[in-house]
mmCIF file with all atom_site columns, C-alpha atoms in Angstrom:
data_model
loop_
_atom_site.group_PDB
_atom_site.id
_atom_site.type_symbol
_atom_site.label_atom_id
_atom_site.label_alt_id
_atom_site.label_comp_id
_atom_site.label_asym_id
_atom_site.label_entity_id
_atom_site.label_seq_id
_atom_site.pdbx_PDB_ins_code
_atom_site.Cartn_x
_atom_site.Cartn_y
_atom_site.Cartn_z
_atom_site.occupancy
_atom_site.B_iso_or_equiv
_atom_site.pdbx_formal_charge
_atom_site.auth_seq_id
_atom_site.auth_comp_id
_atom_site.auth_asym_id
_atom_site.auth_atom_id
_atom_site.pdbx_PDB_model_num
ATOM 1   C CA . UNK A 1 1   ? 2.811   -6.369  -5.523  1.00 74.00 ? 18  UNK A CA 1
ATOM 2   C CA . UNK A 1 2   ? -0.437  -8.035  -6.432  1.00 82.00 ? 19  UNK A CA 1
ATOM 3   C CA . UNK A 1 3   ? -0.950  -9.199  -9.973  1.00 89.00 ? 20  UNK A CA 1
ATOM 4   C CA . UNK A 1 4   ? -3.950  -10.697 -11.676 1.00 94.00 ? 21  UNK A CA 1
ATOM 5   C CA . UNK A 1 5   ? -3.859  -12.680 -14.835 1.00 95.00 ? 22  UNK A CA 1
ATOM 6   C CA . UNK A 1 6   ? -6.678  -13.658 -17.258 1.00 96.00 ? 23  UNK A CA 1
ATOM 7   C CA . UNK A 1 7   ? -5.308  -15.984 -19.844 1.00 95.00 ? 24  UNK A CA 1
ATOM 8   C CA . UNK A 1 8   ? -8.403  -15.962 -22.140 1.00 95.00 ? 25  UNK A CA 1
ATOM 9   C CA . UNK A 1 9   ? -8.681  -12.687 -24.072 1.00 94.00 ? 26  UNK A CA 1
ATOM 10  C CA . UNK A 1 10  ? -11.836 -13.992 -25.737 1.00 96.00 ? 27  UNK A CA 1
ATOM 11  C CA . UNK A 1 11  ? -14.448 -16.601 -25.091 1.00 97.00 ? 28  UNK A CA 1
ATOM 12  C CA . UNK A 1 12  ? -17.646 -17.617 -26.744 1.00 97.00 ? 29  UNK A CA 1
ATOM 13  C CA . UNK A 1 13  ? -20.740 -19.490 -25.504 1.00 98.00 ? 30  UNK A CA 1
ATOM 14  C CA . UNK A 1 14  ? -23.881 -20.711 -26.839 1.00 98.00 ? 31  UNK A CA 1
ATOM 15  C CA . UNK A 1 15  ? -27.092 -19.176 -25.365 1.00 97.00 ? 32  UNK A CA 1
ATOM 16  C CA . UNK A 1 16  ? -28.407 -21.353 -22.414 1.00 97.00 ? 33  UNK A CA 1
ATOM 17  C CA . UNK A 1 17  ? -24.913 -23.130 -22.067 1.00 97.00 ? 34  UNK A CA 1
ATOM 18  C CA . UNK A 1 18  ? -22.394 -22.758 -19.360 1.00 98.00 ? 35  UNK A CA 1
ATOM 19  C CA . UNK A 1 19  ? -18.977 -21.009 -19.600 1.00 98.00 ? 36  UNK A CA 1
ATOM 20  C CA . UNK A 1 20  ? -16.106 -20.610 -17.270 1.00 98.00 ? 37  UNK A CA 1
ATOM 21  C CA . UNK A 1 21  ? -13.685 -17.699 -17.278 1.00 98.00 ? 38  UNK A CA 1
ATOM 22  C CA . UNK A 1 22  ? -10.324 -18.235 -15.757 1.00 98.00 ? 39  UNK A CA 1
ATOM 23  C CA . UNK A 1 23  ? -8.340  -15.956 -13.397 1.00 98.00 ? 40  UNK A CA 1
ATOM 24  C CA . UNK A 1 24  ? -5.220  -16.421 -11.448 1.00 97.00 ? 41  UNK A CA 1
ATOM 25  C CA . UNK A 1 25  ? -3.782  -13.908 -8.985  1.00 95.00 ? 42  UNK A CA 1
ATOM 26  C CA . UNK A 1 26  ? -0.813  -13.430 -6.753  1.00 92.00 ? 43  UNK A CA 1
ATOM 27  C CA . UNK A 1 27  ? -0.858  -11.406 -3.386  1.00 87.00 ? 44  UNK A CA 1
ATOM 28  C CA . UNK A 1 28  ? 1.137   -11.165 -0.368  1.00 84.00 ? 45  UNK A CA 1
ATOM 29  C CA . UNK A 1 29  ? -1.809  -10.388 1.891   1.00 81.00 ? 46  UNK A CA 1
ATOM 30  C CA . UNK A 1 30  ? -3.104  -13.081 4.124   1.00 79.00 ? 47  UNK A CA 1
ATOM 31  C CA . UNK A 1 31  ? -6.696  -11.761 4.075   1.00 80.00 ? 48  UNK A CA 1
ATOM 32  C CA . UNK A 1 32  ? -8.299  -10.313 1.091   1.00 86.00 ? 49  UNK A CA 1
ATOM 33  C CA . UNK A 1 33  ? -11.136 -10.114 -1.331  1.00 89.00 ? 50  UNK A CA 1
ATOM 34  C CA . UNK A 1 34  ? -11.574 -11.148 -4.947  1.00 92.00 ? 51  UNK A CA 1
ATOM 35  C CA . UNK A 1 35  ? -14.050 -9.785  -7.395  1.00 94.00 ? 52  UNK A CA 1
ATOM 36  C CA . UNK A 1 36  ? -15.447 -10.242 -10.854 1.00 96.00 ? 53  UNK A CA 1
ATOM 37  C CA . UNK A 1 37  ? -16.738 -7.174  -12.631 1.00 96.00 ? 54  UNK A CA 1
ATOM 38  C CA . UNK A 1 38  ? -18.587 -7.001  -15.912 1.00 96.00 ? 55  UNK A CA 1
ATOM 39  C CA . UNK A 1 39  ? -18.295 -4.284  -18.470 1.00 94.00 ? 56  UNK A CA 1
ATOM 40  C CA . UNK A 1 40  ? -20.968 -4.224  -21.040 1.00 93.00 ? 57  UNK A CA 1
ATOM 41  C CA . UNK A 1 41  ? -20.888 -2.154  -24.285 1.00 90.00 ? 58  UNK A CA 1
ATOM 42  C CA . UNK A 1 42  ? -22.240 0.669   -22.185 1.00 89.00 ? 59  UNK A CA 1
ATOM 43  C CA . UNK A 1 43  ? -18.671 0.878   -20.535 1.00 89.00 ? 60  UNK A CA 1
ATOM 44  C CA . UNK A 1 44  ? -20.335 0.706   -16.932 1.00 90.00 ? 61  UNK A CA 1
ATOM 45  C CA . UNK A 1 45  ? -18.330 -1.402  -14.560 1.00 93.00 ? 62  UNK A CA 1
ATOM 46  C CA . UNK A 1 46  ? -20.768 -3.672  -12.721 1.00 94.00 ? 63  UNK A CA 1
ATOM 47  C CA . UNK A 1 47  ? -19.929 -5.868  -9.744  1.00 94.00 ? 64  UNK A CA 1
ATOM 48  C CA . UNK A 1 48  ? -20.918 -9.607  -10.566 1.00 96.00 ? 65  UNK A CA 1
ATOM 49  C CA . UNK A 1 49  ? -19.618 -11.470 -7.512  1.00 95.00 ? 66  UNK A CA 1
ATOM 50  C CA . UNK A 1 50  ? -17.057 -11.294 -4.731  1.00 92.00 ? 67  UNK A CA 1
ATOM 51  C CA . UNK A 1 51  ? -15.254 -13.819 -2.582  1.00 92.00 ? 68  UNK A CA 1
ATOM 52  C CA . UNK A 1 52  ? -13.607 -13.450 0.867   1.00 89.00 ? 69  UNK A CA 1
ATOM 53  C CA . UNK A 1 53  ? -10.455 -15.265 0.844   1.00 87.00 ? 70  UNK A CA 1
ATOM 54  C CA . UNK A 1 54  ? -10.933 -16.662 4.450   1.00 86.00 ? 71  UNK A CA 1
ATOM 55  C CA . UNK A 1 55  ? -14.181 -18.315 3.345   1.00 85.00 ? 72  UNK A CA 1
ATOM 56  C CA . UNK A 1 56  ? -13.846 -21.760 1.843   1.00 83.00 ? 73  UNK A CA 1
ATOM 57  C CA . UNK A 1 57  ? -17.407 -21.767 0.456   1.00 90.00 ? 74  UNK A CA 1
ATOM 58  C CA . UNK A 1 58  ? -17.605 -20.576 -3.120  1.00 94.00 ? 75  UNK A CA 1
ATOM 59  C CA . UNK A 1 59  ? -19.722 -17.457 -3.606  1.00 92.00 ? 76  UNK A CA 1
ATOM 60  C CA . UNK A 1 60  ? -22.817 -17.677 -5.771  1.00 93.00 ? 77  UNK A CA 1
ATOM 61  C CA . UNK A 1 61  ? -25.137 -15.043 -7.225  1.00 93.00 ? 78  UNK A CA 1
ATOM 62  C CA . UNK A 1 62  ? -27.922 -16.373 -9.168  1.00 95.00 ? 79  UNK A CA 1
ATOM 63  C CA . UNK A 1 63  ? -26.495 -17.891 -12.458 1.00 97.00 ? 80  UNK A CA 1
ATOM 64  C CA . UNK A 1 64  ? -22.950 -16.687 -11.443 1.00 97.00 ? 81  UNK A CA 1
ATOM 65  C CA . UNK A 1 65  ? -20.626 -18.745 -9.214  1.00 97.00 ? 82  UNK A CA 1
ATOM 66  C CA . UNK A 1 66  ? -16.970 -19.000 -8.628  1.00 97.00 ? 83  UNK A CA 1
ATOM 67  C CA . UNK A 1 67  ? -14.546 -21.709 -8.100  1.00 96.00 ? 84  UNK A CA 1
ATOM 68  C CA . UNK A 1 68  ? -12.065 -20.426 -5.608  1.00 95.00 ? 85  UNK A CA 1
ATOM 69  C CA . UNK A 1 69  ? -8.857  -22.408 -5.062  1.00 94.00 ? 86  UNK A CA 1
ATOM 70  C CA . UNK A 1 70  ? -6.861  -20.470 -2.521  1.00 92.00 ? 87  UNK A CA 1
ATOM 71  C CA . UNK A 1 71  ? -3.695  -22.730 -2.592  1.00 92.00 ? 88  UNK A CA 1
ATOM 72  C CA . UNK A 1 72  ? -3.585  -22.512 -6.350  1.00 94.00 ? 89  UNK A CA 1
ATOM 73  C CA . UNK A 1 73  ? -4.455  -18.853 -6.318  1.00 94.00 ? 90  UNK A CA 1
ATOM 74  C CA . UNK A 1 74  ? -7.132  -19.418 -8.758  1.00 96.00 ? 91  UNK A CA 1
ATOM 75  C CA . UNK A 1 75  ? -10.552 -17.714 -9.048  1.00 96.00 ? 92  UNK A CA 1
ATOM 76  C CA . UNK A 1 76  ? -12.666 -18.757 -11.977 1.00 97.00 ? 93  UNK A CA 1
ATOM 77  C CA . UNK A 1 77  ? -16.220 -17.547 -12.789 1.00 98.00 ? 94  UNK A CA 1
ATOM 78  C CA . UNK A 1 78  ? -18.892 -19.938 -14.077 1.00 98.00 ? 95  UNK A CA 1
ATOM 79  C CA . UNK A 1 79  ? -21.969 -18.458 -15.877 1.00 98.00 ? 96  UNK A CA 1
ATOM 80  C CA . UNK A 1 80  ? -24.689 -20.908 -16.192 1.00 98.00 ? 97  UNK A CA 1
ATOM 81  C CA . UNK A 1 81  ? -27.750 -20.620 -18.605 1.00 97.00 ? 98  UNK A CA 1
ATOM 82  C CA . UNK A 1 82  ? -25.911 -17.928 -20.642 1.00 98.00 ? 99  UNK A CA 1
ATOM 83  C CA . UNK A 1 83  ? -28.043 -15.062 -21.750 1.00 97.00 ? 100 UNK A CA 1
ATOM 84  C CA . UNK A 1 84  ? -27.507 -12.611 -24.599 1.00 97.00 ? 101 UNK A CA 1
ATOM 85  C CA . UNK A 1 85  ? -27.239 -9.791  -21.930 1.00 96.00 ? 102 UNK A CA 1
ATOM 86  C CA . UNK A 1 86  ? -24.227 -11.513 -20.423 1.00 97.00 ? 103 UNK A CA 1
ATOM 87  C CA . UNK A 1 87  ? -22.037 -10.553 -23.423 1.00 97.00 ? 104 UNK A CA 1
ATOM 88  C CA . UNK A 1 88  ? -19.412 -8.177  -22.074 1.00 96.00 ? 105 UNK A CA 1
ATOM 89  C CA . UNK A 1 89  ? -15.846 -7.821  -21.026 1.00 95.00 ? 106 UNK A CA 1
ATOM 90  C CA . UNK A 1 90  ? -15.237 -9.571  -17.660 1.00 97.00 ? 107 UNK A CA 1
ATOM 91  C CA . UNK A 1 91  ? -12.596 -8.483  -15.310 1.00 96.00 ? 108 UNK A CA 1
ATOM 92  C CA . UNK A 1 92  ? -11.061 -10.337 -12.437 1.00 96.00 ? 109 UNK A CA 1
ATOM 93  C CA . UNK A 1 93  ? -9.800  -8.185  -9.501  1.00 94.00 ? 110 UNK A CA 1
ATOM 94  C CA . UNK A 1 94  ? -7.883  -8.652  -6.310  1.00 90.00 ? 111 UNK A CA 1
ATOM 95  C CA . UNK A 1 95  ? -7.596  -6.164  -3.586  1.00 83.00 ? 112 UNK A CA 1
ATOM 96  C CA . UNK A 1 96  ? -4.278  -4.369  -3.837  1.00 68.00 ? 113 UNK A CA 1
ATOM 97  C CA . UNK A 1 97  ? -3.693  -3.924  -0.133  1.00 70.00 ? 114 UNK A CA 1
ATOM 98  C CA . UNK A 1 98  ? -5.467  -2.992  3.105   1.00 68.00 ? 115 UNK A CA 1
ATOM 99  C CA . UNK A 1 99  ? -6.654  0.284   1.557   1.00 69.00 ? 116 UNK A CA 1
ATOM 100 C CA . UNK A 1 100 ? -9.186  -1.512  -0.571  1.00 73.00 ? 117 UNK A CA 1
ATOM 101 C CA . UNK A 1 101 ? -8.042  -0.521  -4.104  1.00 81.00 ? 118 UNK A CA 1
ATOM 102 C CA . UNK A 1 102 ? -8.482  -3.196  -6.721  1.00 87.00 ? 119 UNK A CA 1
ATOM 103 C CA . UNK A 1 103 ? -5.892  -4.627  -9.132  1.00 90.00 ? 120 UNK A CA 1
ATOM 104 C CA . UNK A 1 104 ? -7.507  -5.730  -12.227 1.00 93.00 ? 121 UNK A CA 1
ATOM 105 C CA . UNK A 1 105 ? -6.610  -8.331  -14.910 1.00 94.00 ? 122 UNK A CA 1
ATOM 106 C CA . UNK A 1 106 ? -6.730  -7.376  -18.493 1.00 93.00 ? 123 UNK A CA 1
ATOM 107 C CA . UNK A 1 107 ? -10.141 -8.903  -19.141 1.00 95.00 ? 124 UNK A CA 1
ATOM 108 C CA . UNK A 1 108 ? -11.990 -11.554 -21.169 1.00 96.00 ? 125 UNK A CA 1
ATOM 109 C CA . UNK A 1 109 ? -14.314 -10.625 -23.703 1.00 95.00 ? 126 UNK A CA 1
ATOM 110 C CA . UNK A 1 110 ? -17.327 -12.920 -23.703 1.00 97.00 ? 127 UNK A CA 1
ATOM 111 C CA . UNK A 1 111 ? -19.590 -13.367 -26.757 1.00 97.00 ? 128 UNK A CA 1
ATOM 112 C CA . UNK A 1 112 ? -22.978 -15.156 -26.453 1.00 97.00 ? 129 UNK A CA 1
ATOM 113 C CA . UNK A 1 113 ? -24.316 -16.763 -29.602 1.00 97.00 ? 130 UNK A CA 1
ATOM 114 C CA . UNK A 1 114 ? -28.047 -17.036 -30.043 1.00 94.00 ? 131 UNK A CA 1
ATOM 115 C CA . UNK B 2 1   ? -27.443 4.876   -12.257 1.00 83.00 ? 15  UNK B CA 1
ATOM 116 C CA . UNK B 2 2   ? -24.681 3.694   -9.982  1.00 85.00 ? 16  UNK B CA 1
ATOM 117 C CA . UNK B 2 3   ? -24.808 6.868   -7.789  1.00 92.00 ? 17  UNK B CA 1
ATOM 118 C CA . UNK B 2 4   ? -21.195 7.868   -8.853  1.00 96.00 ? 18  UNK B CA 1
ATOM 119 C CA . UNK B 2 5   ? -21.201 10.874  -11.185 1.00 97.00 ? 19  UNK B CA 1
ATOM 120 C CA . UNK B 2 6   ? -18.497 11.690  -13.583 1.00 97.00 ? 20  UNK B CA 1
ATOM 121 C CA . UNK B 2 7   ? -18.144 14.740  -15.700 1.00 97.00 ? 21  UNK B CA 1
ATOM 122 C CA . UNK B 2 8   ? -17.463 15.325  -18.465 1.00 97.00 ? 22  UNK B CA 1
ATOM 123 C CA . UNK B 2 9   ? -18.592 12.086  -20.264 1.00 96.00 ? 23  UNK B CA 1
ATOM 124 C CA . UNK B 2 10  ? -16.508 12.992  -23.387 1.00 96.00 ? 24  UNK B CA 1
ATOM 125 C CA . UNK B 2 11  ? -13.516 15.379  -23.828 1.00 96.00 ? 25  UNK B CA 1
ATOM 126 C CA . UNK B 2 12  ? -11.448 15.991  -26.866 1.00 97.00 ? 26  UNK B CA 1
ATOM 127 C CA . UNK B 2 13  ? -8.335  18.156  -26.559 1.00 97.00 ? 27  UNK B CA 1
ATOM 128 C CA . UNK B 2 14  ? -4.843  18.686  -27.935 1.00 97.00 ? 28  UNK B CA 1
ATOM 129 C CA . UNK B 2 15  ? -1.423  17.622  -26.953 1.00 97.00 ? 29  UNK B CA 1
ATOM 130 C CA . UNK B 2 16  ? 0.143   19.741  -24.429 1.00 97.00 ? 30  UNK B CA 1
ATOM 131 C CA . UNK B 2 17  ? -3.157  20.960  -22.860 1.00 97.00 ? 31  UNK B CA 1
ATOM 132 C CA . UNK B 2 18  ? -4.512  20.432  -19.325 1.00 98.00 ? 32  UNK B CA 1
ATOM 133 C CA . UNK B 2 19  ? -7.816  18.956  -18.357 1.00 98.00 ? 33  UNK B CA 1
ATOM 134 C CA . UNK B 2 20  ? -9.843  18.340  -15.186 1.00 98.00 ? 34  UNK B CA 1
ATOM 135 C CA . UNK B 2 21  ? -12.123 15.464  -14.659 1.00 98.00 ? 35  UNK B CA 1
ATOM 136 C CA . UNK B 2 22  ? -14.640 15.575  -11.837 1.00 98.00 ? 36  UNK B CA 1
ATOM 137 C CA . UNK B 2 23  ? -16.245 12.795  -9.742  1.00 98.00 ? 37  UNK B CA 1
ATOM 138 C CA . UNK B 2 24  ? -18.983 12.968  -7.170  1.00 97.00 ? 38  UNK B CA 1
ATOM 139 C CA . UNK B 2 25  ? -18.965 9.772   -5.057  1.00 96.00 ? 39  UNK B CA 1
ATOM 140 C CA . UNK B 2 26  ? -22.090 7.736   -4.027  1.00 95.00 ? 40  UNK B CA 1
ATOM 141 C CA . UNK B 2 27  ? -23.866 9.180   -1.114  1.00 94.00 ? 41  UNK B CA 1
ATOM 142 C CA . UNK B 2 28  ? -22.369 7.977   2.198   1.00 91.00 ? 42  UNK B CA 1
ATOM 143 C CA . UNK B 2 29  ? -19.104 6.828   0.530   1.00 93.00 ? 43  UNK B CA 1
ATOM 144 C CA . UNK B 2 30  ? -15.921 8.433   1.878   1.00 93.00 ? 44  UNK B CA 1
ATOM 145 C CA . UNK B 2 31  ? -13.156 6.890   -0.396  1.00 92.00 ? 45  UNK B CA 1
ATOM 146 C CA . UNK B 2 32  ? -12.678 7.732   -4.000  1.00 95.00 ? 46  UNK B CA 1
ATOM 147 C CA . UNK B 2 33  ? -10.515 5.810   -6.572  1.00 95.00 ? 47  UNK B CA 1
ATOM 148 C CA . UNK B 2 34  ? -9.275  6.753   -9.995  1.00 96.00 ? 48  UNK B CA 1
ATOM 149 C CA . UNK B 2 35  ? -8.588  4.201   -12.735 1.00 96.00 ? 49  UNK B CA 1
ATOM 150 C CA . UNK B 2 36  ? -7.388  4.584   -16.329 1.00 96.00 ? 50  UNK B CA 1
ATOM 151 C CA . UNK B 2 37  ? -8.588  2.204   -18.914 1.00 95.00 ? 51  UNK B CA 1
ATOM 152 C CA . UNK B 2 38  ? -6.697  2.105   -22.196 1.00 90.00 ? 52  UNK B CA 1
ATOM 153 C CA . UNK B 2 39  ? -6.795  -0.577  -24.880 1.00 79.00 ? 53  UNK B CA 1
ATOM 154 C CA . UNK B 2 40  ? -3.462  -1.923  -24.204 1.00 66.00 ? 54  UNK B CA 1
ATOM 155 C CA . UNK B 2 41  ? -3.178  -1.511  -20.536 1.00 67.00 ? 55  UNK B CA 1
ATOM 156 C CA . UNK B 2 42  ? -6.512  -2.762  -19.178 1.00 78.00 ? 56  UNK B CA 1
ATOM 157 C CA . UNK B 2 43  ? -7.657  -0.954  -16.046 1.00 89.00 ? 57  UNK B CA 1
ATOM 158 C CA . UNK B 2 44  ? -4.852  0.664   -14.167 1.00 92.00 ? 58  UNK B CA 1
ATOM 159 C CA . UNK B 2 45  ? -5.237  1.976   -10.649 1.00 92.00 ? 59  UNK B CA 1
ATOM 160 C CA . UNK B 2 46  ? -4.121  5.528   -10.305 1.00 94.00 ? 60  UNK B CA 1
ATOM 161 C CA . UNK B 2 47  ? -4.787  6.906   -6.837  1.00 94.00 ? 61  UNK B CA 1
ATOM 162 C CA . UNK B 2 48  ? -7.147  6.652   -3.894  1.00 93.00 ? 62  UNK B CA 1
ATOM 163 C CA . UNK B 2 49  ? -8.426  9.243   -1.465  1.00 94.00 ? 63  UNK B CA 1
ATOM 164 C CA . UNK B 2 50  ? -10.272 8.706   1.838   1.00 92.00 ? 64  UNK B CA 1
ATOM 165 C CA . UNK B 2 51  ? -12.114 11.590  3.453   1.00 93.00 ? 65  UNK B CA 1
ATOM 166 C CA . UNK B 2 52  ? -9.807  14.141  1.787   1.00 94.00 ? 66  UNK B CA 1
ATOM 167 C CA . UNK B 2 53  ? -6.520  12.509  2.300   1.00 94.00 ? 67  UNK B CA 1
ATOM 168 C CA . UNK B 2 54  ? -4.375  10.444  -0.072  1.00 94.00 ? 68  UNK B CA 1
ATOM 169 C CA . UNK B 2 55  ? -4.573  6.896   0.973   1.00 90.00 ? 69  UNK B CA 1
ATOM 170 C CA . UNK B 2 56  ? -2.903  4.818   -1.796  1.00 89.00 ? 70  UNK B CA 1
ATOM 171 C CA . UNK B 2 57  ? -1.041  5.607   -5.063  1.00 91.00 ? 71  UNK B CA 1
ATOM 172 C CA . UNK B 2 58  ? -0.684  3.364   -8.038  1.00 89.00 ? 72  UNK B CA 1
ATOM 173 C CA . UNK B 2 59  ? 0.646   4.005   -11.526 1.00 83.00 ? 73  UNK B CA 1
ATOM 174 C CA . UNK B 2 60  ? -0.041  7.717   -11.593 1.00 93.00 ? 74  UNK B CA 1
ATOM 175 C CA . UNK B 2 61  ? 2.232   9.816   -13.777 1.00 95.00 ? 75  UNK B CA 1
ATOM 176 C CA . UNK B 2 62  ? 3.894   12.956  -12.402 1.00 96.00 ? 76  UNK B CA 1
ATOM 177 C CA . UNK B 2 63  ? 1.822   14.939  -14.934 1.00 97.00 ? 77  UNK B CA 1
ATOM 178 C CA . UNK B 2 64  ? -1.346  13.807  -13.242 1.00 97.00 ? 78  UNK B CA 1
ATOM 179 C CA . UNK B 2 65  ? -2.554  14.961  -9.874  1.00 97.00 ? 79  UNK B CA 1
ATOM 180 C CA . UNK B 2 66  ? -5.755  14.546  -7.949  1.00 97.00 ? 80  UNK B CA 1
ATOM 181 C CA . UNK B 2 67  ? -7.405  15.830  -4.804  1.00 97.00 ? 81  UNK B CA 1
ATOM 182 C CA . UNK B 2 68  ? -10.535 15.104  -2.752  1.00 97.00 ? 82  UNK B CA 1
ATOM 183 C CA . UNK B 2 69  ? -12.406 18.162  -1.415  1.00 97.00 ? 83  UNK B CA 1
ATOM 184 C CA . UNK B 2 70  ? -14.308 18.706  1.997   1.00 96.00 ? 84  UNK B CA 1
ATOM 185 C CA . UNK B 2 71  ? -17.521 17.897  0.166   1.00 95.00 ? 85  UNK B CA 1
ATOM 186 C CA . UNK B 2 72  ? -15.949 14.507  -0.931  1.00 96.00 ? 86  UNK B CA 1
ATOM 187 C CA . UNK B 2 73  ? -16.029 15.109  -4.703  1.00 97.00 ? 87  UNK B CA 1
ATOM 188 C CA . UNK B 2 74  ? -12.709 14.492  -6.355  1.00 98.00 ? 88  UNK B CA 1
ATOM 189 C CA . UNK B 2 75  ? -10.878 15.974  -9.336  1.00 98.00 ? 89  UNK B CA 1
ATOM 190 C CA . UNK B 2 76  ? -8.284  14.311  -11.425 1.00 98.00 ? 90  UNK B CA 1
ATOM 191 C CA . UNK B 2 77  ? -5.929  16.850  -13.260 1.00 98.00 ? 91  UNK B CA 1
ATOM 192 C CA . UNK B 2 78  ? -4.177  15.800  -16.319 1.00 98.00 ? 92  UNK B CA 1
ATOM 193 C CA . UNK B 2 79  ? -1.410  18.148  -17.668 1.00 97.00 ? 93  UNK B CA 1
ATOM 194 C CA . UNK B 2 80  ? 0.995   18.358  -20.610 1.00 97.00 ? 94  UNK B CA 1
ATOM 195 C CA . UNK B 2 81  ? -1.271  15.742  -22.402 1.00 97.00 ? 95  UNK B CA 1
ATOM 196 C CA . UNK B 2 82  ? 0.212   13.310  -24.681 1.00 97.00 ? 96  UNK B CA 1
ATOM 197 C CA . UNK B 2 83  ? -1.441  11.088  -27.365 1.00 95.00 ? 97  UNK B CA 1
ATOM 198 C CA . UNK B 2 84  ? -0.944  8.084   -25.086 1.00 93.00 ? 98  UNK B CA 1
ATOM 199 C CA . UNK B 2 85  ? -3.081  9.730   -22.364 1.00 95.00 ? 99  UNK B CA 1
ATOM 200 C CA . UNK B 2 86  ? -6.306  9.021   -24.498 1.00 96.00 ? 100 UNK B CA 1
ATOM 201 C CA . UNK B 2 87  ? -8.266  6.524   -22.424 1.00 96.00 ? 101 UNK B CA 1
ATOM 202 C CA . UNK B 2 88  ? -11.366 6.049   -20.368 1.00 96.00 ? 102 UNK B CA 1
ATOM 203 C CA . UNK B 2 89  ? -10.876 7.361   -16.821 1.00 97.00 ? 103 UNK B CA 1
ATOM 204 C CA . UNK B 2 90  ? -13.023 5.814   -14.208 1.00 97.00 ? 104 UNK B CA 1
ATOM 205 C CA . UNK B 2 91  ? -13.925 7.108   -10.734 1.00 97.00 ? 105 UNK B CA 1
ATOM 206 C CA . UNK B 2 92  ? -15.073 4.668   -8.193  1.00 95.00 ? 106 UNK B CA 1
ATOM 207 C CA . UNK B 2 93  ? -16.255 5.109   -4.605  1.00 94.00 ? 107 UNK B CA 1
ATOM 208 C CA . UNK B 2 94  ? -16.617 2.948   -1.431  1.00 91.00 ? 108 UNK B CA 1
ATOM 209 C CA . UNK B 2 95  ? -17.819 3.304   1.954   1.00 87.00 ? 109 UNK B CA 1
ATOM 210 C CA . UNK B 2 96  ? -14.729 2.572   4.160   1.00 79.00 ? 110 UNK B CA 1
ATOM 211 C CA . UNK B 2 97  ? -11.647 2.728   2.069   1.00 70.00 ? 111 UNK B CA 1
ATOM 212 C CA . UNK B 2 98  ? -10.206 -0.345  3.751   1.00 73.00 ? 112 UNK B CA 1
ATOM 213 C CA . UNK B 2 99  ? -10.281 -3.965  3.115   1.00 67.00 ? 113 UNK B CA 1
ATOM 214 C CA . UNK B 2 100 ? -13.556 -5.228  4.526   1.00 67.00 ? 114 UNK B CA 1
ATOM 215 C CA . UNK B 2 101 ? -16.720 -6.860  3.574   1.00 62.00 ? 115 UNK B CA 1
ATOM 216 C CA . UNK B 2 102 ? -18.288 -3.344  3.249   1.00 59.00 ? 116 UNK B CA 1
ATOM 217 C CA . UNK B 2 103 ? -15.701 -2.005  0.938   1.00 74.00 ? 117 UNK B CA 1
ATOM 218 C CA . UNK B 2 104 ? -17.263 -2.648  -2.528  1.00 85.00 ? 118 UNK B CA 1
ATOM 219 C CA . UNK B 2 105 ? -16.158 -0.323  -5.233  1.00 91.00 ? 119 UNK B CA 1
ATOM 220 C CA . UNK B 2 106 ? -19.017 1.445   -7.212  1.00 93.00 ? 120 UNK B CA 1
ATOM 221 C CA . UNK B 2 107 ? -17.903 2.804   -10.535 1.00 95.00 ? 121 UNK B CA 1
ATOM 222 C CA . UNK B 2 108 ? -19.014 5.800   -12.436 1.00 96.00 ? 122 UNK B CA 1
ATOM 223 C CA . UNK B 2 109 ? -19.731 5.673   -16.120 1.00 94.00 ? 123 UNK B CA 1
ATOM 224 C CA . UNK B 2 110 ? -16.276 7.052   -17.013 1.00 96.00 ? 124 UNK B CA 1
ATOM 225 C CA . UNK B 2 111 ? -14.857 9.993   -18.772 1.00 97.00 ? 125 UNK B CA 1
ATOM 226 C CA . UNK B 2 112 ? -13.598 9.386   -22.295 1.00 96.00 ? 126 UNK B CA 1
ATOM 227 C CA . UNK B 2 113 ? -10.566 11.555  -23.118 1.00 97.00 ? 127 UNK B CA 1
ATOM 228 C CA . UNK B 2 114 ? -9.248  11.863  -26.550 1.00 97.00 ? 128 UNK B CA 1
ATOM 229 C CA . UNK B 2 115 ? -5.968  13.667  -27.118 1.00 97.00 ? 129 UNK B CA 1
ATOM 230 C CA . UNK B 2 116 ? -5.386  14.743  -30.734 1.00 95.00 ? 130 UNK B CA 1
#
């Protein structure tokens, strides 16, 4: 069974600074996708970034990038130039199988200080 | 607006009761997923449907059931409710329902269930 672990329940960053959220996963699939979702106080789950496991190049979406280490089964999220609107819960997720359902970690609550 | 519609947004009921949560997927999406988010358990995958058929099952209790109708909307039925069933229930939809670059899950705003 797939598992996803986020070891940082809470993180804090100063506005305009950079922060990295950690995630490790375990899967028996040979080809899979990894995701980071953001959940602001509105509760809406918003896709931040995704990574295809067979691609060695790390995914980037504007200020968000990942450090994907396949051998170590590590998938961290880096947020550059942090903004107040980045404050949210961040969930790392791995596909749970060929059906595409996602297995989520327990989340990291990110606070951004002005 | 994500395009995934969930009703009701909030629901308060008593132990032992039964409720139905409804989800309309984003236009063009054939697969629907149900997740439960509680404070101590994070986001738990419950069940997935694709074009009316059950595709995958997660940690769904026997007291819970779901179905996807021909018009692709889905309903999650929760019966014999217990205090511990209080949670945020999310529906998500995706285009293909299989592992692929196109299979990005889009989430609804959730239904907040409170069992008293």
